[in-house]
Amino acid sequence: MFELNQVLVERNNRKILDIPNLQLPSDQVCVILGHNGSGKTTLMQCLARQLSPDQGEITFNGQSLSRFSQRKLAQNIAFLPQSLPISSGLTVRELVQLGRFPWRGTWGKLKRDDHTIIESAIEQVGIDQYANQFVEDLSGGERQRAWIAMLLAQESPVLLLDEPTSALDIAHQYELMSLLKKLNQETGQGMVIILHDINLAARYADCIFAMKQGRCFFQGSPEALMQPDRLEALYGIPMSLIQHPDNSSKVALVC
Amino acid sequence: MNRSSLLIPFVVIVLFTLLVFSFLQTDSPLTFATQWAIVQGNITQDFDQVDWAFSRLPRLAMALLVGAAMGLIGSVIQQLTRNPLLSPVTLGTSSGAWMGLIILAIVWPEGQAHYQAMAAMIGSLLALGLVLLISGIRQLTGLSIVLAGMAVNLLFGAITTALILLNDQYAQNLFIWGAGDLSQNGWQKVHWLWPHCLIGIAILAYAGKPLTLLKLGQSAAAGRGLNVTALFLILMVSGLWMLSAAITMVGIIGFLGLVSPNLARLLGARTATFELWLSSLLGAMLLVAADNLAILANIFTFTLVPTGLTTALIGAPLLIWLIRQRLNQADNTVFQMLHGKQTLSRERIFIVMAAFLLFILLGVFFHIEQNNYLLQWPNDLSWPLRWPRITASIFAGAAMAVSGVILQRLIHNPLASPDLLGLSAGAILALIGTSTFFGIRLGEMGSLVAFSGSMAVLGLLLLLGRRFRFAAAPMILTGVALSALIETLVQFVLIKGTEDVFDILRWLAGSTYRVTPNQAIILMLCSCGLMILALSLHRWLTLLSMGKVTAAARGIAVKPAFILLLMLAAALCSLVTALVGPITFVSIVAPHLASLLGARHVVAQLSLSALLGATLLQASDWLGQTLIYPNQLAAGTMVAIIGGGYFVILLIKSKANKHSF
């Protein structure tokens, strides 16, 4: 459970993030939505302690986030930034192996358990046939999945993902989200994911946190958000909802 | 134009007048009336008047001319390339011109009467061509061209040093030139120089418009009908013409071309023409101020203080201050190496090991006696001399290579190396400084002195880089400024202690033959220890080379890890510098060679680079001994020439494979 208290981030006299009070569950699939510039990435960077808020405090499971050592933090929270760095010269397996660093440290030798974890992570995302290839030789979608595998190998109870689907085609987007949902249900690992697509979010999220201009706009279940007036207020564009032809969910469309 | 935009030029002009005025008054007993009379042409036989008329006035004229020319050239270069880090020095053109002059002096001394400017010009064009070849015409706005320029600087500097060492009779005179000297004996030099600068007037008048168009970018400007290549050629050639003329007259004066345009922009010069004018004016002012300082220092310390030194003393802090004001580089760069063949095959490793062993064996067994080449067991006389030398070469090469790998991965740039960041310069200054001021011979210096010198520079870099969270460009630029300043200081110290000049020059060239057995063993043990430590931290290096975000997200405490690794690289570099002398290029070339041979993983790259570095330095040492027997070229110089040359070839080839950093 993430708790934010009076958190404020300011740049050039503009409030990029302004959260007086927020509780984000860390055992569900929680999606953060919002327009460009709404502060989503800043919020996630604060949660991952990549950035320190100018004011306010964030606690994770009751303990202040700033008290964690870097390794302890990585053991609890695995963060994937929006733009993936080019991993020079690493094969997929070597990349996933890096996910074991928080547990093995600088000099610890990898044990058999670690290798099992690594292999199962690779298998879970479905890139076993590429395991020995160089990461930069893979396509965008495959590379994304390799990085997700690394996060899985990190075995932290919470995953923070900043727009993991933006480089993926539509099939892979849904595939990835359903994988993450499945993981959450099987292992209990919580996810906080930033997404752009409202329908993708509504389909897989357990709870949604919508931001507008650095502030909280909405927090609650997807169903509660999927109302035309709420959506229009959030995105500033008229939207309407239709019934999905194959199941009972609603689909949002731009008018 | 409103009030505020007129204020700055007004202030600048007032300052300028003040500076010129005070320059003319420094240490001069003449009254204003007398001075005014002299300017009008009434000069008596009085010594002070003659001195003022024929030494001080032309010196002022020279300072104004050269300063304005450098400011103008710097602004032209920076506007052409839209790169605020470029200047005649960082582009390598100054050392090219310098090399041209030295080659002319050695090869054709009589030609010096008429062809000096031409020789300097050819040298600078060569340097420019090389830099462009390395970094590519399309990469003009990035960091890589600055680093290519510094690499060319090092290469040409090494060649020039080698030439000077082998031809000592020319050295003393040229030394002063290396540091920039404005003293005049009459008006001849000014008379010679000013026609060369006339082209500057044409530039000031006409270059503004095309340069404004160029602000849109190369392709957009071409799309509006500008012939970008022609503009580039015309402006660069004219600029280099002025530069060569200036260098021929006064030697190398750095920082002016780098600082003046940046300062002009900081003061609000937005249009191309205004920047050209303001930059020229500021360049002239800076040089007059620096020269004034040099004259004052001359008076107070009774030694000849070269103006190049005082320019550096003013320019380096100014540059560092400018960096803090202007650069806002986000750390989005990630380490990218030259890509070679995919895998490191067994055969490749064997070949490298074989080369390694070959050069060791050659070092041990190869003898030259009375013009005969022999292979025989080393006798009791030569063995005690050979083994320390071979040991020193091997471990110095390996240590520098490992240092290079660490820095390249930390700073995310394939051209980052301890020499370019000023770490070697710090060690050099500490060693030379204590040697000159405390009279201890260089050979007996403790590594601790060198280490503290490197650490001081490192500390300064970290302090200054903290503001940018250690992003690449500001750190490298700060390192460049620091090392340029330190090199000028070293030149000054050399001028002070003339008896040891050649000793120190030889040491500066990086020589393994002075290494005593004790030193060789210390080098071996310490470098092995440090290298093993580096190998053990390979996970840190792997994660840090993917960017600070990724490293932190995996649990690395980024700041302490970064600083520790930097200290490790500095320790390796200062160890070598203390015991052997500065060794350049190995730290740049060996990591790339290793990567081209297929070593991509950190452990593989560290190990293979160490092996390659050892081989490279030992080969250079051996070649330096045998190629021009009975003369010797120091290993450091040799490796800079071989390594530099090979490196240039590597880069050109890799550019052909469409890679850019």
PDB file of C-alpha atoms in Angstrom, chain B residues 329-429:
ATOM      1  CA  GLN B 329      21.721  18.069 -20.739  1.00  0.00           C
ATOM      2  CA  ALA B 330      19.431  15.344 -19.593  1.00  0.00           C
ATOM      3  CA  ASP B 331      21.041  12.014 -18.958  1.00  0.00           C
ATOM      4  CA  ASN B 332      19.298  10.220 -21.760  1.00  0.00           C
ATOM      5  CA  THR B 333      22.445   9.001 -23.349  1.00  0.00           C
ATOM      6  CA  VAL B 334      23.207   5.377 -22.985  1.00  0.00           C
ATOM      7  CA  PHE B 335      26.430   3.593 -23.571  1.00  0.00           C
ATOM      8  CA  GLN B 336      26.846   2.566 -27.139  1.00  0.00           C
ATOM      9  CA  MET B 337      29.883   0.825 -28.365  1.00  0.00           C
ATOM     10  CA  LEU B 338      31.245   0.247 -31.793  1.00  0.00           C
ATOM     11  CA  HIS B 339      29.668  -2.986 -32.872  1.00  0.00           C
ATOM     12  CA  GLY B 340      31.877  -5.639 -34.215  1.00  0.00           C
ATOM     13  CA  LYS B 341      31.475  -9.249 -35.041  1.00  0.00           C
ATOM     14  CA  GLN B 342      28.931 -10.976 -32.937  1.00  0.00           C
ATOM     15  CA  THR B 343      30.855 -13.425 -30.893  1.00  0.00           C
ATOM     16  CA  LEU B 344      34.233 -13.573 -29.340  1.00  0.00           C
ATOM     17  CA  SER B 345      35.503 -16.737 -30.867  1.00  0.00           C
ATOM     18  CA  ARG B 346      38.250 -18.859 -29.428  1.00  0.00           C
ATOM     19  CA  GLU B 347      40.449 -18.166 -32.440  1.00  0.00           C
ATOM     20  CA  ARG B 348      40.293 -14.454 -31.808  1.00  0.00           C
ATOM     21  CA  ILE B 349      41.343 -14.859 -28.218  1.00  0.00           C
ATOM     22  CA  PHE B 350      44.208 -17.069 -29.299  1.00  0.00           C
ATOM     23  CA  ILE B 351      45.368 -14.555 -31.845  1.00  0.00           C
ATOM     24  CA  VAL B 352      45.414 -11.793 -29.272  1.00  0.00           C
ATOM     25  CA  MET B 353      47.261 -13.966 -26.773  1.00  0.00           C
ATOM     26  CA  ALA B 354      49.719 -14.916 -29.460  1.00  0.00           C
ATOM     27  CA  ALA B 355      50.354 -11.268 -30.289  1.00  0.00           C
ATOM     28  CA  PHE B 356      50.791 -10.580 -26.596  1.00  0.00           C
ATOM     29  CA  LEU B 357      53.346 -13.324 -26.175  1.00  0.00           C
ATOM     30  CA  LEU B 358      55.090 -12.372 -29.400  1.00  0.00           C
ATOM     31  CA  PHE B 359      55.799  -8.868 -28.266  1.00  0.00           C
ATOM     32  CA  ILE B 360      56.934 -10.009 -24.868  1.00  0.00           C
ATOM     33  CA  LEU B 361      59.323 -12.444 -26.491  1.00  0.00           C
ATOM     34  CA  LEU B 362      60.578  -9.800 -28.858  1.00  0.00           C
ATOM     35  CA  GLY B 363      61.169  -7.526 -25.911  1.00  0.00           C
ATOM     36  CA  VAL B 364      63.139 -10.203 -24.149  1.00  0.00           C
ATOM     37  CA  PHE B 365      65.094 -11.753 -26.950  1.00  0.00           C
ATOM     38  CA  PHE B 366      65.509  -9.167 -29.649  1.00  0.00           C
ATOM     39  CA  HIS B 367      68.860  -7.415 -29.606  1.00  0.00           C
ATOM     40  CA  ILE B 368      70.548  -5.001 -31.889  1.00  0.00           C
ATOM     41  CA  GLU B 369      74.323  -5.117 -31.826  1.00  0.00           C
ATOM     42  CA  GLN B 370      76.464  -3.137 -34.192  1.00  0.00           C
ATOM     43  CA  ASN B 371      73.696  -2.890 -36.727  1.00  0.00           C
ATOM     44  CA  ASN B 372      72.963  -6.604 -36.564  1.00  0.00           C
ATOM     45  CA  TYR B 373      69.610  -7.921 -35.513  1.00  0.00           C
ATOM     46  CA  LEU B 374      69.938 -10.889 -33.227  1.00  0.00           C
ATOM     47  CA  LEU B 375      67.675 -13.135 -31.299  1.00  0.00           C
ATOM     48  CA  GLN B 376      69.424 -14.423 -28.235  1.00  0.00           C
ATOM     49  CA  TRP B 377      69.095 -14.924 -24.546  1.00  0.00           C
ATOM     50  CA  PRO B 378      69.496 -11.632 -22.768  1.00  0.00           C
ATOM     51  CA  ASN B 379      72.805 -11.493 -20.978  1.00  0.00           C
ATOM     52  CA  ASP B 380      73.407 -10.416 -17.400  1.00  0.00           C
ATOM     53  CA  LEU B 381      73.782  -6.823 -18.455  1.00  0.00           C
ATOM     54  CA  SER B 382      70.607  -6.399 -20.382  1.00  0.00           C
ATOM     55  CA  TRP B 383      68.186  -8.624 -18.458  1.00  0.00           C
ATOM     56  CA  PRO B 384      67.976  -6.438 -15.323  1.00  0.00           C
ATOM     57  CA  LEU B 385      67.171  -3.555 -17.608  1.00  0.00           C
ATOM     58  CA  ARG B 386      64.685  -5.373 -19.727  1.00  0.00           C
ATOM     59  CA  TRP B 387      62.395  -7.115 -17.320  1.00  0.00           C
ATOM     60  CA  PRO B 388      61.291  -4.002 -15.408  1.00  0.00           C
ATOM     61  CA  ARG B 389      60.645  -2.286 -18.678  1.00  0.00           C
ATOM     62  CA  ILE B 390      58.578  -5.126 -20.084  1.00  0.00           C
ATOM     63  CA  THR B 391      56.669  -5.559 -16.844  1.00  0.00           C
ATOM     64  CA  ALA B 392      55.948  -1.850 -16.714  1.00  0.00           C
ATOM     65  CA  SER B 393      54.677  -1.775 -20.283  1.00  0.00           C
ATOM     66  CA  ILE B 394      52.392  -4.722 -19.807  1.00  0.00           C
ATOM     67  CA  PHE B 395      50.777  -3.630 -16.607  1.00  0.00           C
ATOM     68  CA  ALA B 396      50.623   0.041 -17.473  1.00  0.00           C
ATOM     69  CA  GLY B 397      48.885  -0.815 -20.722  1.00  0.00           C
ATOM     70  CA  ALA B 398      46.455  -3.135 -19.007  1.00  0.00           C
ATOM     71  CA  ALA B 399      45.682  -0.645 -16.239  1.00  0.00           C
ATOM     72  CA  MET B 400      45.010   2.216 -18.645  1.00  0.00           C
ATOM     73  CA  ALA B 401      42.799   0.012 -20.784  1.00  0.00           C
ATOM     74  CA  VAL B 402      40.692  -0.999 -17.795  1.00  0.00           C
ATOM     75  CA  SER B 403      40.460   2.615 -16.694  1.00  0.00           C
ATOM     76  CA  GLY B 404      39.189   3.478 -20.151  1.00  0.00           C
ATOM     77  CA  VAL B 405      36.512   0.803 -20.095  1.00  0.00           C
ATOM     78  CA  ILE B 406      35.216   2.025 -16.758  1.00  0.00           C
ATOM     79  CA  LEU B 407      35.041   5.643 -17.834  1.00  0.00           C
ATOM     80  CA  GLN B 408      33.456   4.911 -21.189  1.00  0.00           C
ATOM     81  CA  ARG B 409      30.731   2.917 -19.584  1.00  0.00           C
ATOM     82  CA  LEU B 410      30.123   5.386 -16.792  1.00  0.00           C
ATOM     83  CA  ILE B 411      30.005   8.483 -18.945  1.00  0.00           C
ATOM     84  CA  HIS B 412      28.210   6.783 -21.815  1.00  0.00           C
ATOM     85  CA  ASN B 413      30.589   7.949 -24.413  1.00  0.00           C
ATOM     86  CA  PRO B 414      32.983   5.895 -26.475  1.00  0.00           C
ATOM     87  CA  LEU B 415      35.587   8.630 -26.439  1.00  0.00           C
ATOM     88  CA  ALA B 416      35.645   9.235 -22.712  1.00  0.00           C
ATOM     89  CA  SER B 417      39.023   8.485 -21.190  1.00  0.00           C
ATOM     90  CA  PRO B 418      41.095   9.575 -18.222  1.00  0.00           C
ATOM     91  CA  ASP B 419      43.267  11.832 -20.378  1.00  0.00           C
ATOM     92  CA  LEU B 420      40.338  13.701 -21.845  1.00  0.00           C
ATOM     93  CA  LEU B 421      38.769  14.225 -18.467  1.00  0.00           C
ATOM     94  CA  GLY B 422      41.869  15.762 -17.055  1.00  0.00           C
ATOM     95  CA  LEU B 423      42.729  12.958 -14.634  1.00  0.00           C
ATOM     96  CA  SER B 424      46.181  12.443 -16.150  1.00  0.00           C
ATOM     97  CA  ALA B 425      46.668  16.192 -16.289  1.00  0.00           C
ATOM     98  CA  GLY B 426      45.990  16.388 -12.564  1.00  0.00           C
ATOM     99  CA  ALA B 427      48.552  13.700 -11.850  1.00  0.00           C
ATOM    100  CA  ILE B 428      51.070  15.425 -14.129  1.00  0.00           C
ATOM    101  CA  LEU B 429      50.611  18.778 -12.480  1.00  0.00           C
TER     102      LEU B 429
END
